[in-house]
XYZ file of C-alpha atoms in Angstrom:
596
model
C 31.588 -0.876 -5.528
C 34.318 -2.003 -2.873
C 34.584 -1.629 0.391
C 37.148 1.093 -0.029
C 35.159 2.914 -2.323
C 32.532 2.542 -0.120
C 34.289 4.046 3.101
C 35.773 6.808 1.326
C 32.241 8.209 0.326
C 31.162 7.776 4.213
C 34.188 9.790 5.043
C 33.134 12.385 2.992
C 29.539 12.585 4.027
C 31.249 12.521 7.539
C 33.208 15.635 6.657
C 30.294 17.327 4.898
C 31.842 17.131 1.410
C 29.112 14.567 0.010
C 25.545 15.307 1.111
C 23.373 12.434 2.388
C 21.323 12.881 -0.820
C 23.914 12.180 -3.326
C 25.431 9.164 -0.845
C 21.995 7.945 -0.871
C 22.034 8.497 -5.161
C 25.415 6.730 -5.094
C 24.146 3.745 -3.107
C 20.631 3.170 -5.408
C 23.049 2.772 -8.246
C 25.093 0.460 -6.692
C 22.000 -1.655 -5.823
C 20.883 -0.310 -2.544
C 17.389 0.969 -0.957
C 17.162 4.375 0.338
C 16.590 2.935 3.618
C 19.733 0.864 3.232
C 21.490 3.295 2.344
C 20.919 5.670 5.283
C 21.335 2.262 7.570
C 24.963 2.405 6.035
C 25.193 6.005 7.181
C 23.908 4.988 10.741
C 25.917 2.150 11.781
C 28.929 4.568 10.349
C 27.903 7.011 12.730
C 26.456 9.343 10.789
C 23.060 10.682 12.044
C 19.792 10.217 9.863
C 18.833 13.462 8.623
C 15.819 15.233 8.390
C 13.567 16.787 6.161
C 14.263 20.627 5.731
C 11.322 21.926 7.525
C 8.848 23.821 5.560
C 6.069 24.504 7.915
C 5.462 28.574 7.917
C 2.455 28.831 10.988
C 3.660 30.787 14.215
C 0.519 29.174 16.256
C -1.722 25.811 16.684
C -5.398 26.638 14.777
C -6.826 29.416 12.920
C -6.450 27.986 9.316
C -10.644 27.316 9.524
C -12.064 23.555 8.042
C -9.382 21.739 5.931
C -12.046 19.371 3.261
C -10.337 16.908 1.636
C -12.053 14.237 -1.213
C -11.784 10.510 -0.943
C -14.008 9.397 -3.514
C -13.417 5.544 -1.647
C -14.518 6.994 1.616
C -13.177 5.021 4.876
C -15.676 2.241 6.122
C -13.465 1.616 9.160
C -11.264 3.152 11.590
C -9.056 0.469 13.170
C -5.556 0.679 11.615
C -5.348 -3.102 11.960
C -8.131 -3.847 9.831
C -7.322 -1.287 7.189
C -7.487 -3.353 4.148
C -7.371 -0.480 1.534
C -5.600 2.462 1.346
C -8.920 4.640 1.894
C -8.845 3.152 5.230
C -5.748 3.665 6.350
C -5.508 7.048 4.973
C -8.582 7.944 6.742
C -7.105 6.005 10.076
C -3.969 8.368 9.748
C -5.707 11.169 10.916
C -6.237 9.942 14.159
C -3.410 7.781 14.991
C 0.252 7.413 14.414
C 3.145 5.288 13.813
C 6.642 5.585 15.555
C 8.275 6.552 12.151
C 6.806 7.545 8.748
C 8.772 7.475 5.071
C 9.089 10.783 3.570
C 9.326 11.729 -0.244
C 12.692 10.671 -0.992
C 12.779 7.255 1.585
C 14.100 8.418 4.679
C 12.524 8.138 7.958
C 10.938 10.498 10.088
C 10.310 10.332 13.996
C 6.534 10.843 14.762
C 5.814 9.209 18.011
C 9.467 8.127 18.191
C 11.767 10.792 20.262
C 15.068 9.744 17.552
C 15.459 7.058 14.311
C 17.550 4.418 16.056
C 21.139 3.883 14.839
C 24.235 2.140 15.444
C 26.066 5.198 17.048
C 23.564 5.254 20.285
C 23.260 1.243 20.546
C 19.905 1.135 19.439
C 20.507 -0.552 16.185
C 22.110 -3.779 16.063
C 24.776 -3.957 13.275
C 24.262 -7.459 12.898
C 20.047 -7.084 11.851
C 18.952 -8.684 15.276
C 17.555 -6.125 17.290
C 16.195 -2.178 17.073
C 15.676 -0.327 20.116
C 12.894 2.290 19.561
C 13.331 5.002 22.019
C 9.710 7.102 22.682
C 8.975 10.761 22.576
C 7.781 11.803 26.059
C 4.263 13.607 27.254
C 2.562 12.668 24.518
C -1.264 11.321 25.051
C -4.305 9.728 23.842
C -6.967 12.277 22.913
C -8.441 11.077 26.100
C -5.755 12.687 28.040
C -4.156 9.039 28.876
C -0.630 9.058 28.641
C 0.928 6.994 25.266
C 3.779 4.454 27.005
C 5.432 1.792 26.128
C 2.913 -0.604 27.293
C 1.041 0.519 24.541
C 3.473 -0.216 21.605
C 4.054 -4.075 22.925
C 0.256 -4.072 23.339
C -0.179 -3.381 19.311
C 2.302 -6.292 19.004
C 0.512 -8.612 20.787
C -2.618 -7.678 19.654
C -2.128 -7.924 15.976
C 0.218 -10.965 16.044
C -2.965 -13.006 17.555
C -4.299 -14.750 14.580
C -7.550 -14.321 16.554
C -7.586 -10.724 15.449
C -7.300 -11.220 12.000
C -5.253 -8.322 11.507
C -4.103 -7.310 8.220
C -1.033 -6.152 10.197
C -0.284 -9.553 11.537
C 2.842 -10.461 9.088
C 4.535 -7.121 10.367
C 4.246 -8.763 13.357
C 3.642 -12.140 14.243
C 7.425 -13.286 13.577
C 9.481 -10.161 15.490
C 9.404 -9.980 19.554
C 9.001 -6.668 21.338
C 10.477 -5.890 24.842
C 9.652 -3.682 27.195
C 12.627 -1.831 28.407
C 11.093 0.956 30.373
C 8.024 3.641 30.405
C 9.476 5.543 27.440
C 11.776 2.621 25.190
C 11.021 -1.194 23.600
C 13.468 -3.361 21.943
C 12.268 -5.227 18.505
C 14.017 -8.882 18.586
C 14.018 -10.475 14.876
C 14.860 -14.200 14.731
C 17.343 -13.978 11.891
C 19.318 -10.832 11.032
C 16.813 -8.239 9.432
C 18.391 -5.982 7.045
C 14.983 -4.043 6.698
C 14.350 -3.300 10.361
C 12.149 -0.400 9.684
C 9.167 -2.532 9.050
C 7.009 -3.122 12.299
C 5.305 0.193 13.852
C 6.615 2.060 11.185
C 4.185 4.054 8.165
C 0.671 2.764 7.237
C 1.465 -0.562 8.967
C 3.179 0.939 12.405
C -0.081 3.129 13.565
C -0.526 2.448 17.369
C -3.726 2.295 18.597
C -4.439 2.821 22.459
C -3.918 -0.040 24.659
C -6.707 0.776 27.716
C -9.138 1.455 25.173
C -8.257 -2.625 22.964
C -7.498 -4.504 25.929
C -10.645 -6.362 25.948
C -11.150 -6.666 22.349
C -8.261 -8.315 21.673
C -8.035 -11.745 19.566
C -12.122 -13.388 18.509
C -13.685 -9.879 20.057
C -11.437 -7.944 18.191
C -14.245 -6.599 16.052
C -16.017 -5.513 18.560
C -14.859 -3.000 19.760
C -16.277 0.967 20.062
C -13.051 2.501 19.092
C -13.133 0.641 15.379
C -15.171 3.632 14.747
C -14.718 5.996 16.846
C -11.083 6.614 17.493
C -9.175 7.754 19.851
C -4.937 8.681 19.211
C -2.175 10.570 19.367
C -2.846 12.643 15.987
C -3.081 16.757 15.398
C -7.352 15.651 14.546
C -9.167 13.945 17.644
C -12.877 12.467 16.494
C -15.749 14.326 16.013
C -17.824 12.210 13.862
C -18.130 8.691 10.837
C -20.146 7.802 8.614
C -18.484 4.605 6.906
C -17.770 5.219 3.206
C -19.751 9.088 3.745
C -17.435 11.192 6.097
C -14.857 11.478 8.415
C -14.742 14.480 10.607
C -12.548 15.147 13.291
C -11.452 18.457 15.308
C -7.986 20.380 16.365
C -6.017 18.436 19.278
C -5.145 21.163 21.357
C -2.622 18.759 23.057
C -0.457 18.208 20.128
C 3.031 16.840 20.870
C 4.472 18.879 17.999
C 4.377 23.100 18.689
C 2.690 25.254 16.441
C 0.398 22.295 15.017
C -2.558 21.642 13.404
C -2.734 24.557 11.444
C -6.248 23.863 10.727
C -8.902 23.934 13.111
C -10.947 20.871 11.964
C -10.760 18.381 8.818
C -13.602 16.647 7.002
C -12.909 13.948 4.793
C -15.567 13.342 2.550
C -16.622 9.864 0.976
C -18.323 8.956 -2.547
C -18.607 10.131 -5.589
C -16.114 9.461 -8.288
C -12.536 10.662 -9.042
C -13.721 13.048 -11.770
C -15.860 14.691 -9.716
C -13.464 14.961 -6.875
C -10.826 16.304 -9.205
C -13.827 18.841 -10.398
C -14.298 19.805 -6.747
C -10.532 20.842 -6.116
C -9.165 22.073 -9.454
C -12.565 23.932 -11.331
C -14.941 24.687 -8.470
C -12.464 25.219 -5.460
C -15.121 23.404 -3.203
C -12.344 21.335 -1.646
C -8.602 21.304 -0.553
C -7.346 18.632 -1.762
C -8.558 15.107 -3.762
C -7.370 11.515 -3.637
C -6.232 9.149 -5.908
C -6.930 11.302 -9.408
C -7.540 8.579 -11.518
C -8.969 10.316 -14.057
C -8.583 10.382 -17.358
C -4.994 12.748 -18.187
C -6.478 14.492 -20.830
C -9.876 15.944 -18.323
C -7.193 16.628 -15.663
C -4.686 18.605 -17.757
C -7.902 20.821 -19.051
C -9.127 21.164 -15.321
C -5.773 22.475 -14.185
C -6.331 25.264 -16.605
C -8.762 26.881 -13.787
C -6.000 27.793 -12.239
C -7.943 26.768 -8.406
C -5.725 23.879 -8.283
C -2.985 22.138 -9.456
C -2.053 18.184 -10.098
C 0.469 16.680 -8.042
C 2.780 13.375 -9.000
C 5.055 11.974 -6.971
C 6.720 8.754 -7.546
C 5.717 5.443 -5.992
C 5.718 1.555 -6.468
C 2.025 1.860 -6.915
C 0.640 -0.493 -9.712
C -2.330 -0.979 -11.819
C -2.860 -5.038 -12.179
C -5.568 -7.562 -13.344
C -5.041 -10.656 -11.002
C -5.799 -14.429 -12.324
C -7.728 -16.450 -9.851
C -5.632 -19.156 -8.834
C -9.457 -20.797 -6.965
C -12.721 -21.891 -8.047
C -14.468 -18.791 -7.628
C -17.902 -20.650 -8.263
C -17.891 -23.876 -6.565
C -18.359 -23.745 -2.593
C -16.577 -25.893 -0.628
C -17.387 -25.722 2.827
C -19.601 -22.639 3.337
C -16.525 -20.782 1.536
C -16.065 -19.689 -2.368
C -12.928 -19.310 -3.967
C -11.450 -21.809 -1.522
C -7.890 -23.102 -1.245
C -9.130 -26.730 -1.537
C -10.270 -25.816 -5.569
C -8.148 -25.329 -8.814
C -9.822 -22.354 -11.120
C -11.401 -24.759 -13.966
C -9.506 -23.132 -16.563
C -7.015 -20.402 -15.128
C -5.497 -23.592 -14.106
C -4.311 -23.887 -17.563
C -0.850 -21.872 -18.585
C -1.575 -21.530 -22.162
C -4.946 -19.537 -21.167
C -3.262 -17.172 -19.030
C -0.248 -16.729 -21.268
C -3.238 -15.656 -23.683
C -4.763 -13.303 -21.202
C -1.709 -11.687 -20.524
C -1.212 -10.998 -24.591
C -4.306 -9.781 -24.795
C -3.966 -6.497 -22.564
C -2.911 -3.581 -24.374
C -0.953 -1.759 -22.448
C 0.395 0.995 -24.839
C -3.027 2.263 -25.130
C -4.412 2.118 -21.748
C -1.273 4.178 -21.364
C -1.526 6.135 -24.359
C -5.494 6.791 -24.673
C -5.992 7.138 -20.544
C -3.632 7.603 -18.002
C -0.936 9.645 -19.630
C 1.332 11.043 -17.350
C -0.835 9.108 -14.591
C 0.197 5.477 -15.689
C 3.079 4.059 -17.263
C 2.889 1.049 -19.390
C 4.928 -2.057 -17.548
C 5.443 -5.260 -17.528
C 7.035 -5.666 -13.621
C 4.421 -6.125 -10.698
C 7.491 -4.202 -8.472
C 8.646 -1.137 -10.583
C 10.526 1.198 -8.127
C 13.014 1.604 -6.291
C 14.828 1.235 -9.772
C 17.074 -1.244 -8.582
C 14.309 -3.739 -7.587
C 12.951 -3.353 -11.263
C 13.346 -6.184 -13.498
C 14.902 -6.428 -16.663
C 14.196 -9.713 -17.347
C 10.232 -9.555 -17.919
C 8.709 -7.632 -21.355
C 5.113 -7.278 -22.967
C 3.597 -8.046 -26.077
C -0.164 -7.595 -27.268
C -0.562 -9.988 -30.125
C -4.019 -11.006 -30.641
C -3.055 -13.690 -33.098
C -0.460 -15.184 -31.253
C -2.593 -15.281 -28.170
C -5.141 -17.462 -30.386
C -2.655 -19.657 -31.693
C -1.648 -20.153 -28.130
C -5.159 -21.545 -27.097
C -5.648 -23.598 -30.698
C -2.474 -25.191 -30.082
C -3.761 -26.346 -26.018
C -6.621 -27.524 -27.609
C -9.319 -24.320 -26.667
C -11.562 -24.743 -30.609
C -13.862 -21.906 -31.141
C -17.752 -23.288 -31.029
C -20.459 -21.887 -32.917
C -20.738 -18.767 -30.942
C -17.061 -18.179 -31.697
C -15.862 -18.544 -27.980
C -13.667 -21.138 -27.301
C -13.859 -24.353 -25.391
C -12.149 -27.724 -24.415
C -13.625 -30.664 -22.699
C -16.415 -29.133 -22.225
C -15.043 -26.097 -20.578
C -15.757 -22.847 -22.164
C -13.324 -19.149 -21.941
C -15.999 -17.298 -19.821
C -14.229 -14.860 -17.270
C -15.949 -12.623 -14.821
C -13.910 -9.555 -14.771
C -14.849 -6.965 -11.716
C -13.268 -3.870 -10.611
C -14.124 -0.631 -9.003
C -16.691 1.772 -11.029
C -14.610 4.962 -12.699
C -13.916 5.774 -15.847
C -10.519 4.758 -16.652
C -10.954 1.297 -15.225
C -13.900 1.067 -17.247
C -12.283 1.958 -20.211
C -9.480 -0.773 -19.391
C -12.239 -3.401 -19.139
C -13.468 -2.654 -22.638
C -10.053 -2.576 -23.944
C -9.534 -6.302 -22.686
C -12.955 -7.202 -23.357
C -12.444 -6.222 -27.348
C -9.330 -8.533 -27.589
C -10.442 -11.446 -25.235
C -13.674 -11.917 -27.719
C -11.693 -11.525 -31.039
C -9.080 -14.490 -29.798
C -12.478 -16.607 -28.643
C -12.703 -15.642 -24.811
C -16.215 -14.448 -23.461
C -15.747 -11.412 -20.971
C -18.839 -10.634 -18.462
C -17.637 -7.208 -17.063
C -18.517 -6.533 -13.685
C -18.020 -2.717 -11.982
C -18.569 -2.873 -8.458
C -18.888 0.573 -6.100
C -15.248 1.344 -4.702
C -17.122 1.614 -1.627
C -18.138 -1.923 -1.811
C -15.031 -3.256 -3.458
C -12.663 -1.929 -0.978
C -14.898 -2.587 1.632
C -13.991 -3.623 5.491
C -16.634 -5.441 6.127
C -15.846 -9.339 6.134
C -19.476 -9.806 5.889
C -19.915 -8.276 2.252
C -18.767 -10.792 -0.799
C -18.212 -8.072 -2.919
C -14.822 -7.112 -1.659
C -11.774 -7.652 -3.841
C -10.584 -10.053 -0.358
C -13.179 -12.251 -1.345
C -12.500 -12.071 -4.983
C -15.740 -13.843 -5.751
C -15.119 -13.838 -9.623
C -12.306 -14.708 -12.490
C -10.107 -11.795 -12.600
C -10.347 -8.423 -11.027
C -8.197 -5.461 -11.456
C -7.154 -2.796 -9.232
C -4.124 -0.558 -8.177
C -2.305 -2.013 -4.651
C 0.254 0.279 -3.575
C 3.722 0.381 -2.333
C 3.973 2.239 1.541
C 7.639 1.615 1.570
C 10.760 2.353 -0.623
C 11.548 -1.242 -0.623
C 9.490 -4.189 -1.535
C 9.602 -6.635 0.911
C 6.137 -5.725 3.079
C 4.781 -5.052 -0.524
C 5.569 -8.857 -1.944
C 3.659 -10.708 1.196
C 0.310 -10.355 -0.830
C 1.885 -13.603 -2.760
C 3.342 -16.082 -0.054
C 1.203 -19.112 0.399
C -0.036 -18.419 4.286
C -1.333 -15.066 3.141
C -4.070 -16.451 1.432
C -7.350 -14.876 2.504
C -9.851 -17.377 3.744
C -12.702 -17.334 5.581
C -10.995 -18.308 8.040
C -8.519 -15.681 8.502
C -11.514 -13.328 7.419
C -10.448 -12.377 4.294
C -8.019 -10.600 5.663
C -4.887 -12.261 4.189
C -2.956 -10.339 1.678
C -2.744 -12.775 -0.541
C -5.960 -12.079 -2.865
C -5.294 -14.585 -5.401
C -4.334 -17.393 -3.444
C -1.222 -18.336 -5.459
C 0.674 -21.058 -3.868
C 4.489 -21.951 -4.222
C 7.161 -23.180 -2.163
C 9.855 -21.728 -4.375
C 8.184 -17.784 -4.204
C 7.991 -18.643 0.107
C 11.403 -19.590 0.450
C 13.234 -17.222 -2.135
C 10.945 -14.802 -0.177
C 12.569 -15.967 3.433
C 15.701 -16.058 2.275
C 15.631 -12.166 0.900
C 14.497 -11.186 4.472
C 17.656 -12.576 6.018
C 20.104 -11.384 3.270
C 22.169 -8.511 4.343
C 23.980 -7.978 1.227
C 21.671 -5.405 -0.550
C 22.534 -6.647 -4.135
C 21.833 -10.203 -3.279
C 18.535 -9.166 -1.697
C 17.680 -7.069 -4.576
C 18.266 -9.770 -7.030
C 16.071 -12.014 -4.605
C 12.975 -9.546 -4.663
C 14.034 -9.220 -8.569
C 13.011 -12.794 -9.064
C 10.156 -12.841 -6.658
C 8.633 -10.132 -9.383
C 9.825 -12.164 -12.128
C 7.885 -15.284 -10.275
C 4.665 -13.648 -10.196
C 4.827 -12.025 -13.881
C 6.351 -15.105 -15.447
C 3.348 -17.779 -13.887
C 1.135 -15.078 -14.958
C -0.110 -14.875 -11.137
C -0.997 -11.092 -11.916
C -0.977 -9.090 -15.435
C 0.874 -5.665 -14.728
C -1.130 -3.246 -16.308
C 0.263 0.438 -15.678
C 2.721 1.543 -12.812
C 0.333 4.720 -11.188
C 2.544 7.273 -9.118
C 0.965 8.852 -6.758
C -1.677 11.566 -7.897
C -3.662 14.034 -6.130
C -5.693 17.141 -6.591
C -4.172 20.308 -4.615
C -5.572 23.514 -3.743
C -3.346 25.968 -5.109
C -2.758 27.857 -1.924
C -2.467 24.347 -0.010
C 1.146 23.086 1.255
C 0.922 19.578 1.659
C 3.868 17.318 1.337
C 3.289 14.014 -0.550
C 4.840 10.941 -0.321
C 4.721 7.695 -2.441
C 6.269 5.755 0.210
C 3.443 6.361 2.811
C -0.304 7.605 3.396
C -1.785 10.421 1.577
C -2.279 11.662 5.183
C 1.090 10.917 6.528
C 2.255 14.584 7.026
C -1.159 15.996 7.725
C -0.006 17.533 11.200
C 2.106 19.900 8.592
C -0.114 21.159 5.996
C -1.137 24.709 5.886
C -2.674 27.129 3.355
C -0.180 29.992 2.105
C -1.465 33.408 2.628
């Protein structure tokens, strides 16, 4: 598309004779991000839109106790140190981000009065600088007014490596001014064409400043309010017990009229996605439940209840085994898996070439997920333009043991193969439910008839996901060979979503495992192509850039794709809740209602 072309359809969005959506349409085919896309719109003048309202309640309350089923109940409440999505979901509740993504990639104002844009000056044409202007008289559930003092404070806060924030790459390379009370200026130091990063969705929640001051940087941990929040949300705190329940009550103060509709919210903990989907779609027990990932064929004969209904909505979210890069058995230092060790035989590229031939995708598809889980072989899988088509799959048992007979892996006695003395033994852990299970056996079958020796391991999601740096069973840790899991996609482009594999992500003890790189892969050539994408302004470049940081990762066999998951939840059928597979599961909470 040319320039010409490209003015003529922002003239006639600018008349009204194209609608944003079908600009937006346009753009994604011509290589563009929805975000991008209404960026164009923005700097042309033309102001972001917003999403038709829906929300039928004449008053604040009265809707009774909203329950809602995480089966990985939150075992923290500090946004910061949310290092699964059960966390930050649960953290959502309470606190909230400047902007949030709806279903279709556009931003919302929560705790922002306006999106910025070129037309007002607060967005800088050039990717240097956004000026986030603040909605007024809103407070803290302690009555304390929210300010601008508190927005540079999150900055500052999670940018101190001392923290050990998972949020810290948001923000450790931007600057934020204070401009007055009610306004702060984000400073990048290179032009930014995906400004909408820092204090924006799962990543942008603000947390008070008067209450973190003095648990900032080592004491950050510390602090009362990592379990006992306090925000800006439609839900102040009532009570937590980590990975049980999260309870929290109506805010009568509300900056947004007419909301919560419900007069308190409990989020309950544990279990297992079956039963969760049980509780919402057969029994009626609950609202709504998390994460369904259950078997397709149980959830398509629960829906026939008629309580309840199944709800997809597309995402970037993806199913993955990942290879680790580290020694997960020798300790160097008082630390495992450690960034001074080479894995003893993941090291090799003919054994995870292998691996990845021996995952059959078509039937974890086929036999489990359905509708719930697409067969891939792309670690980044939507927006559609950021999907490869460059990478494929193939499960081939017998090639996969040619593969190791040719690298010199002979079967022994016991039929599992080995090489100076080395033997194809693989710890491989993941969260207990069903369909992961059922993955695990799938691999295990193929690994042992091509001569590699899989230990399962199913750990409690409550462990797995676990905040607590203390516990070596989290996935941070990853304490064994490979592990599998889904890790999800908050934003409708990839950029945030790709840090989990630059080299000073790694988790380490001592960043507190709370890096985002899990398996420790290091390479100069994934950092800078990765650099270089966040300074491109020309969208197809910087697709083709995030194009071959996938193709990186899938080609070095850094991660086996598996299945891309949308996003899948359990709904009441009276419930109006508006998903989103570019944000929390709780993102629009301060909106949902019951119909009558």
């Amino acid at each position: 598309m040319n320039e010409h072309e490209l003015r003529g359809l922002i003239g006639q969005v600018k008349a009204g004779g194209l609608s944003r959506r079908a600009f937006v349409n346009r753009m994604l085919l011509a290589g563009l991000t929805a975000p991008m896309a209404t960026q164009l719109l923005a700097i042309s003048g033309v102001a972001m839109a917003q999403s038709s309202p829906t929300y039928k309640p004449t008053k604040r309350g009265g809707g009774g106790l909203l329950k809602v089923l995480w089966w990985q109940g939150p075992t923290l409440l500090n946004p910061h140190f949310a290092v699964g999505t059960k966390d930050q979901d649960g953290s959502r509740v309470f606190y909230e981000p400047l902007a949030q993504w709806d279903s279709e990639g556009n931003l919302q104002p929560v705790l922002a009065s306006a999106i910025p844009g070129l037309e007002d000056g607060t967005l800088s044409a050039d990717g240097r600088f956004v000026i986030w202007k603040l909605k007024q008289g809103v407070t803290w559930h302690d009555g304390k007014p929210f300010t601008a003092d508190d927005v540079v404070f999150n900055w500052q806060y999670a940018k101190d490596p001392a923290t050990a924030a998972v949020t810290s790459s948001v923000y450790k390379d931007i600057v934020v001014e204070k401009l007055d009370d009610y306004a702060v200026k984000v400073l990048f130091d290179k032009p930014t064409p995906f400004w909408a990063n820092a204090f924006v969705s799962n990543r942008g929640m603000i947390v008070p400043k008067h209450l973190y001051a003095d648990y900032s940087g080592a004491r950050s941990r510390e602090a009362p309010a990592n379990l006992k929040p306090v925000g800006t949300g439609p839900y102040m705190f009532k009570e937590f017990r980590p990975g049980d329940l999260v309870s929290g009550v109506l805010n009568p103060d509300y900056h947004l009229e007419n909301r919560p509709y419900f007069d308190a919210i409990e989020m309950k903990g544990g279990g297992d996605a079956v039963s969760a989907a049980r509780a919402v779609l057969q029994t009626g027990e609950y609202d709504l439940g998390w994460n369904m990932q259950v078997e397709d064929e149980i959830l398509l004969r629960l829906e026939k209840g008629g309580k309840g209904r199944i709800v997809i909505t597309e995402s970037g979210n993806i199913e993955h085994i990942q290879l680790n890069t580290t020694d997960p058995w020798t300790e160097v230092d008082g630390e495992r898996s450690s960034l001074k060790t080479r894995h003893p035989t993941l090291s090799d590229p003919a054994v995870k070439q292998a691996l990845s031939m021996l995952v059959d995708k078509q039937s974890v598809e086929k036999y489990i997920y359905g509708r719930t889980g697409l067969a891939t072989a792309n670690f980044v899988n939507n927006p559609p333009k950021f999907r490869s088509k460059n990478t494929s799959y193939e499960f081939n048992v017998d090639k996969a043991s040619a593969l190791l007979e040719q690298a010199g892996w002979k079967k022994g006695a016991d039929g599992i193969r080995a090489r100076d003395g080395k033997r194809l033994k693989f710890v491989f852990q993941t969260s207990i439910n069903q369909p992961r299970q059922k993955t695990q056996a799938i691999v295990k079958q193929a690994c042992q008839k091509a001569g590699i020796e899989i230990e399962i391991k199913a750990v409690t999601a409550s462990v797995l996901f676990s905040s607590d740096v203390a516990n070596p069973d989290t996935y941070t840790h990853f304490y064994c060979d490979l592990q599998m899991y889904t890790t999800t996609m908050t934003q409708p482009d990839p950029e945030l979503f790709m840090v989990q594999f630059l080299s000073w992500e790694a988790a380490t003890k001592a960043n507190k495992w709370q890096g985002r790189n899990i398996t420790r892969w290091q390479s100069k050539d994934y950092d800078d192509n990765f650099k270089a994408a966040q300074g491109e302004l020309d969208p197809v470049k910087r697709a083709a850039m995030f194009i071959r940081a996938n193709d990186m990762v899938v080609e070095n066999h850094v991660v086996i794709p598996v299945v891309a998951r949308p996003g899948v939840v359990s709904m009441n059928a009276k419930l109006s809740a508006q998903m989103s597979g570019w944000d929390n599961t709780t993102w629009d909470i301060q909106n949902w209602f019951k119909e009558a």
